PDB file of C-alpha atoms in Angstrom:
ATOM      1  CA  CYS A 181     -50.742  10.846  40.138  1.00 53.00           C
ATOM      2  CA  ASP A 182     -52.398  13.861  39.580  1.00 51.00           C
ATOM      3  CA  ASP A 183     -52.815  15.072  42.673  1.00 52.00           C
ATOM      4  CA  ALA A 184     -50.103  17.774  44.718  1.00 60.00           C
ATOM      5  CA  LYS A 185     -49.561  15.070  47.473  1.00 71.00           C
ATOM      6  CA  PRO A 186     -49.481  11.776  46.315  1.00 71.00           C
ATOM      7  CA  SER A 187     -49.953   8.699  48.767  1.00 82.00           C
ATOM      8  CA  VAL A 188     -48.101   6.910  50.813  1.00 87.00           C
ATOM      9  CA  GLY A 189     -48.788   3.686  49.055  1.00 91.00           C
ATOM     10  CA  LEU A 190     -47.913   5.752  45.941  1.00 92.00           C
ATOM     11  CA  GLU A 191     -44.761   6.409  46.446  1.00 92.00           C
ATOM     12  CA  THR A 192     -43.818   3.172  48.469  1.00 94.00           C
ATOM     13  CA  ALA A 193     -44.667   1.020  45.483  1.00 95.00           C
ATOM     14  CA  ILE A 194     -42.365   3.081  43.458  1.00 96.00           C
ATOM     15  CA  ILE A 195     -39.884   2.381  45.830  1.00 94.00           C
ATOM     16  CA  VAL A 196     -40.518  -1.292  46.070  1.00 96.00           C
ATOM     17  CA  CYS A 197     -40.408  -1.018  42.147  1.00 96.00           C
ATOM     18  CA  LYS A 198     -36.910  -0.090  42.088  1.00 96.00           C
ATOM     19  CA  LYS A 199     -35.700  -2.861  44.743  1.00 96.00           C
ATOM     20  CA  LEU A 200     -37.722  -5.910  42.698  1.00 96.00           C
ATOM     21  CA  PRO A 201     -37.561  -4.617  39.437  1.00 96.00           C
ATOM     22  CA  HIS A 202     -40.011  -6.916  36.963  1.00 97.00           C
ATOM     23  CA  GLU A 203     -40.819  -6.575  33.217  1.00 97.00           C
ATOM     24  CA  SER A 204     -44.762  -6.356  34.280  1.00 97.00           C
ATOM     25  CA  LEU A 205     -43.940  -2.881  36.519  1.00 97.00           C
ATOM     26  CA  ALA A 206     -41.840  -1.069  33.253  1.00 98.00           C
ATOM     27  CA  GLU A 207     -45.085   0.541  31.371  1.00 97.00           C
ATOM     28  CA  PRO A 208     -46.880   1.213  34.702  1.00 97.00           C
ATOM     29  CA  LEU A 209     -43.675   3.585  35.387  1.00 98.00           C
ATOM     30  CA  LEU A 210     -43.869   4.460  32.144  1.00 98.00           C
ATOM     31  CA  ALA A 211     -46.670   5.599  32.354  1.00 97.00           C
ATOM     32  CA  ILE A 212     -46.487   7.143  35.510  1.00 96.00           C
ATOM     33  CA  VAL A 213     -43.233   9.292  33.923  1.00 97.00           C
ATOM     34  CA  ASP A 214     -45.628  10.278  30.949  1.00 95.00           C
ATOM     35  CA  ASP A 215     -48.653  11.107  32.868  1.00 93.00           C
ATOM     36  CA  SER A 216     -48.264  12.252  36.588  1.00 92.00           C
ATOM     37  CA  LYS A 217     -48.438  15.942  36.924  1.00 90.00           C
ATOM     38  CA  ASN A 218     -46.884  15.588  40.030  1.00 93.00           C
ATOM     39  CA  LEU A 219     -43.379  15.746  38.842  1.00 94.00           C
ATOM     40  CA  LYS A 220     -41.269  14.332  42.192  1.00 94.00           C
ATOM     41  CA  VAL A 221     -43.497  11.709  41.635  1.00 95.00           C
ATOM     42  CA  ALA A 222     -42.991  11.133  38.488  1.00 96.00           C
ATOM     43  CA  ALA A 223     -38.733  11.292  39.307  1.00 97.00           C
ATOM     44  CA  LYS A 224     -39.403   8.989  41.991  1.00 97.00           C
ATOM     45  CA  ALA A 225     -40.472   6.805  38.627  1.00 98.00           C
ATOM     46  CA  MET A 226     -38.070   7.650  36.372  1.00 98.00           C
ATOM     47  CA  GLU A 227     -35.380   6.403  39.331  1.00 98.00           C
ATOM     48  CA  SER A 228     -36.655   2.996  39.798  1.00 98.00           C
ATOM     49  CA  LEU A 229     -36.637   2.334  36.285  1.00 98.00           C
ATOM     50  CA  GLY A 230     -32.620   3.145  36.752  1.00 97.00           C
ATOM     51  CA  ALA A 231     -32.690  -0.038  38.375  1.00 97.00           C
ATOM     52  CA  PHE A 232     -34.097  -2.514  35.625  1.00 97.00           C
ATOM     53  CA  GLY A 233     -30.723  -2.888  33.369  1.00 94.00           C
ATOM     54  CA  LEU A 234     -31.194  -6.242  33.773  1.00 92.00           C
ATOM     55  CA  VAL A 235     -34.705  -6.824  32.276  1.00 95.00           C
ATOM     56  CA  LYS A 236     -33.552  -7.248  29.315  1.00 94.00           C
ATOM     57  CA  SER A 237     -37.013  -7.684  27.286  1.00 96.00           C
ATOM     58  CA  LYS A 238     -38.219  -3.815  29.060  1.00 97.00           C
ATOM     59  CA  ARG A 239     -34.685  -1.789  28.720  1.00 96.00           C
ATOM     60  CA  GLU A 240     -34.430  -0.504  25.539  1.00 96.00           C
ATOM     61  CA  ARG A 241     -37.938   0.523  26.003  1.00 97.00           C
ATOM     62  CA  ILE A 242     -37.466   2.009  28.951  1.00 98.00           C
ATOM     63  CA  LEU A 243     -34.266   3.973  27.487  1.00 97.00           C
ATOM     64  CA  GLU A 244     -36.799   5.548  24.562  1.00 96.00           C
ATOM     65  CA  GLY A 245     -39.429   5.658  26.579  1.00 97.00           C
ATOM     66  CA  LEU A 246     -37.364   8.093  29.522  1.00 98.00           C
ATOM     67  CA  VAL A 247     -35.653  10.113  26.834  1.00 97.00           C
ATOM     68  CA  LYS A 248     -38.927  10.719  24.135  1.00 96.00           C
ATOM     69  CA  SER A 249     -40.965  11.759  27.856  1.00 96.00           C
ATOM     70  CA  VAL A 250     -38.094  14.351  29.189  1.00 96.00           C
ATOM     71  CA  ALA A 251     -37.256  15.564  25.464  1.00 94.00           C
ATOM     72  CA  LYS A 252     -40.985  16.344  24.650  1.00 91.00           C
ATOM     73  CA  SER A 253     -40.721  18.755  27.603  1.00 88.00           C
ATOM     74  CA  LYS A 254     -37.372  20.386  26.700  1.00 86.00           C
ATOM     75  CA  SER A 255     -39.173  23.221  25.052  1.00 70.00           C
ATOM     76  CA  GLY A 256     -42.906  22.414  25.977  1.00 54.00           C
ATOM     77  CA  GLY A 257     -44.236  20.755  22.992  1.00 50.00           C
ATOM     78  CA  ARG A 258     -44.020  18.458  19.720  1.00 43.00           C
ATOM     79  CA  GLY A 259     -40.696  20.121  18.305  1.00 39.00           C
ATOM     80  CA  ALA A 260     -39.110  19.180  21.087  1.00 38.00           C
ATOM     81  CA  ALA A 261     -38.807  15.219  20.893  1.00 40.00           C
ATOM     82  CA  GLY A 262     -38.219  15.532  17.343  1.00 41.00           C
ATOM     83  CA  LYS A 263     -39.809  14.218  13.988  1.00 39.00           C
ATOM     84  CA  GLU A 264     -39.095  10.968  15.037  1.00 40.00           C
ATOM     85  CA  ASN A 265     -41.722  10.914  18.434  1.00 39.00           C
ATOM     86  CA  VAL A 266     -43.894   8.027  16.162  1.00 39.00           C
ATOM     87  CA  ALA A 267     -44.937   6.880  19.255  1.00 42.00           C
ATOM     88  CA  ASN A 268     -46.913   9.650  20.065  1.00 41.00           C
ATOM     89  CA  PRO A 269     -47.095  12.329  17.632  1.00 38.00           C
ATOM     90  CA  ASP A 270     -49.606  14.157  19.548  1.00 39.00           C
ATOM     91  CA  ALA A 271     -47.002  14.924  22.689  1.00 42.00           C
ATOM     92  CA  GLY A 272     -46.887  18.086  24.149  1.00 40.00           C
ATOM     93  CA  LEU A 273     -49.936  19.409  22.069  1.00 38.00           C
ATOM     94  CA  GLY A 274     -52.020  21.717  23.747  1.00 38.00           C
ATOM     95  CA  ASN A 275     -48.794  22.807  26.245  1.00 38.00           C
ATOM     96  CA  THR A 276     -48.726  26.327  24.742  1.00 39.00           C
ATOM     97  CA  THR A 277     -47.756  28.034  27.812  1.00 45.00           C
ATOM     98  CA  ASN A 278     -44.059  26.704  28.513  1.00 53.00           C
ATOM     99  CA  SER A 279     -44.796  26.553  32.617  1.00 67.00           C
ATOM    100  CA  GLY A 280     -45.702  23.460  33.181  1.00 76.00           C
ATOM    101  CA  ALA A 281     -42.917  22.147  30.571  1.00 81.00           C
ATOM    102  CA  SER A 282     -40.392  24.301  31.689  1.00 87.00           C
ATOM    103  CA  ASN A 283     -41.258  22.618  35.253  1.00 92.00           C
ATOM    104  CA  ARG A 284     -40.862  19.346  33.978  1.00 93.00           C
ATOM    105  CA  TRP A 285     -38.132  19.735  31.998  1.00 94.00           C
ATOM    106  CA  LYS A 286     -36.332  21.780  35.014  1.00 93.00           C
ATOM    107  CA  GLU A 287     -37.423  18.213  37.682  1.00 94.00           C
ATOM    108  CA  LEU A 288     -36.707  15.385  34.961  1.00 97.00           C
ATOM    109  CA  SER A 289     -33.811  16.491  33.185  1.00 96.00           C
ATOM    110  CA  ASP A 290     -31.831  16.538  36.491  1.00 96.00           C
ATOM    111  CA  VAL A 291     -32.787  12.919  37.116  1.00 97.00           C
ATOM    112  CA  LEU A 292     -32.752  11.218  33.913  1.00 98.00           C
ATOM    113  CA  PRO A 293     -28.610  11.228  33.115  1.00 98.00           C
ATOM    114  CA  THR A 294     -28.417   8.782  36.643  1.00 97.00           C
ATOM    115  CA  ALA A 295     -31.845   6.957  35.822  1.00 98.00           C
ATOM    116  CA  LEU A 296     -30.418   6.184  32.586  1.00 97.00           C
ATOM    117  CA  ASN A 297     -26.602   5.673  33.625  1.00 96.00           C
ATOM    118  CA  GLU A 298     -27.966   3.056  36.261  1.00 96.00           C
ATOM    119  CA  LEU A 299     -29.879   1.611  33.495  1.00 96.00           C
ATOM    120  CA  THR A 300     -27.448   0.944  31.135  1.00 95.00           C
ATOM    121  CA  GLY A 301     -24.207   0.762  32.754  1.00 91.00           C
ATOM    122  CA  HIS A 302     -22.848   3.638  30.130  1.00 90.00           C
ATOM    123  CA  SER A 303     -22.210   7.217  31.563  1.00 91.00           C
ATOM    124  CA  GLU A 304     -23.435  10.445  30.225  1.00 95.00           C
ATOM    125  CA  SER A 305     -23.527  13.729  32.820  1.00 96.00           C
ATOM    126  CA  SER A 306     -26.659  15.603  30.994  1.00 97.00           C
ATOM    127  CA  ALA A 307     -30.261  14.970  29.369  1.00 97.00           C
ATOM    128  CA  GLU A 308     -29.015  16.508  26.196  1.00 96.00           C
ATOM    129  CA  GLY A 309     -25.685  14.229  26.220  1.00 96.00           C
ATOM    130  CA  TRP A 310     -28.227  10.989  26.741  1.00 97.00           C
ATOM    131  CA  PHE A 311     -30.668  12.358  23.786  1.00 96.00           C
ATOM    132  CA  ALA A 312     -27.547  12.569  21.393  1.00 96.00           C
ATOM    133  CA  THR A 313     -26.399   9.082  22.515  1.00 95.00           C
ATOM    134  CA  VAL A 314     -29.743   7.376  21.532  1.00 95.00           C
ATOM    135  CA  LYS A 315     -30.220   9.310  18.512  1.00 95.00           C
ATOM    136  CA  ASN A 316     -26.851   8.250  17.120  1.00 94.00           C
ATOM    137  CA  ARG A 317     -27.412   4.924  18.099  1.00 93.00           C
ATOM    138  CA  LYS A 318     -30.707   4.719  16.503  1.00 91.00           C
ATOM    139  CA  GLY A 319     -31.546   0.779  15.948  1.00 91.00           C
ATOM    140  CA  LYS A 320     -28.618  -0.293  18.042  1.00 93.00           C
ATOM    141  CA  LEU A 321     -29.656   0.364  21.353  1.00 92.00           C
ATOM    142  CA  GLY A 322     -28.632  -3.020  22.811  1.00 89.00           C
ATOM    143  CA  THR A 323     -24.617  -2.321  22.202  1.00 88.00           C
ATOM    144  CA  LEU A 324     -25.727   0.473  25.129  1.00 89.00           C
ATOM    145  CA  PHE A 325     -26.346  -2.463  27.434  1.00 90.00           C
ATOM    146  CA  THR A 326     -22.676  -4.469  26.906  1.00 81.00           C
ATOM    147  CA  ASP A 327     -21.073  -2.942  29.398  1.00 77.00           C
ATOM    148  CA  LEU A 328     -24.024  -3.798  32.047  1.00 77.00           C
ATOM    149  CA  ASP A 329     -24.039  -7.109  30.621  1.00 79.00           C
ATOM    150  CA  GLN A 330     -20.594  -8.055  31.447  1.00 82.00           C
ATOM    151  CA  ALA A 331     -20.537  -6.845  34.621  1.00 79.00           C
ATOM    152  CA  ALA A 332     -23.248  -9.236  35.322  1.00 80.00           C
ATOM    153  CA  LYS A 333     -20.948 -12.304  33.908  1.00 84.00           C
ATOM    154  CA  ASP A 334     -18.339 -11.165  35.797  1.00 84.00           C
ATOM    155  CA  ALA A 335     -20.042 -11.290  38.909  1.00 84.00           C
ATOM    156  CA  GLU A 336     -21.972 -14.830  38.450  1.00 85.00           C
ATOM    157  CA  LYS A 337     -18.983 -16.174  37.939  1.00 88.00           C
ATOM    158  CA  ALA A 338     -17.121 -14.647  41.162  1.00 88.00           C
ATOM    159  CA  GLY A 339     -20.462 -15.684  42.620  1.00 80.00           C
ATOM    160  CA  GLY A 340     -20.435 -19.303  41.585  1.00 59.00           C
TER     161      GLY A 340
END
């Protein structure tokens, strides 16, 4: 994930994850988003995670993980994710130049709304909008998936 040019196999695997979302793939894709120095690969992993809306066991984890990962790059440090970043309190430490964080923010904040809108069936137009939505619904993130769940039920009824 750290190479300037990722392998074709990795890119293909990420695309396949989007086509065949499964709970076992969520954590590896989140790790790619968090750890990859190749921002195009991280963005593709985010796009793939957007297709996991019907994977009920992982979707809240994906939502929180993507928001935290992108938020920590906003100002290049620990404070960007806020004091609530309990899962990874050391996020952003050592990144004091801001150039890497700035590039990461630019690349991933553009992808975040599209990925999370697909994941949830909810609609926000910006990364900041998603940050506010997740903060305001802390402890009840499952409510963001209500429309998606209803659409799936409606589709099931129509098809069967």
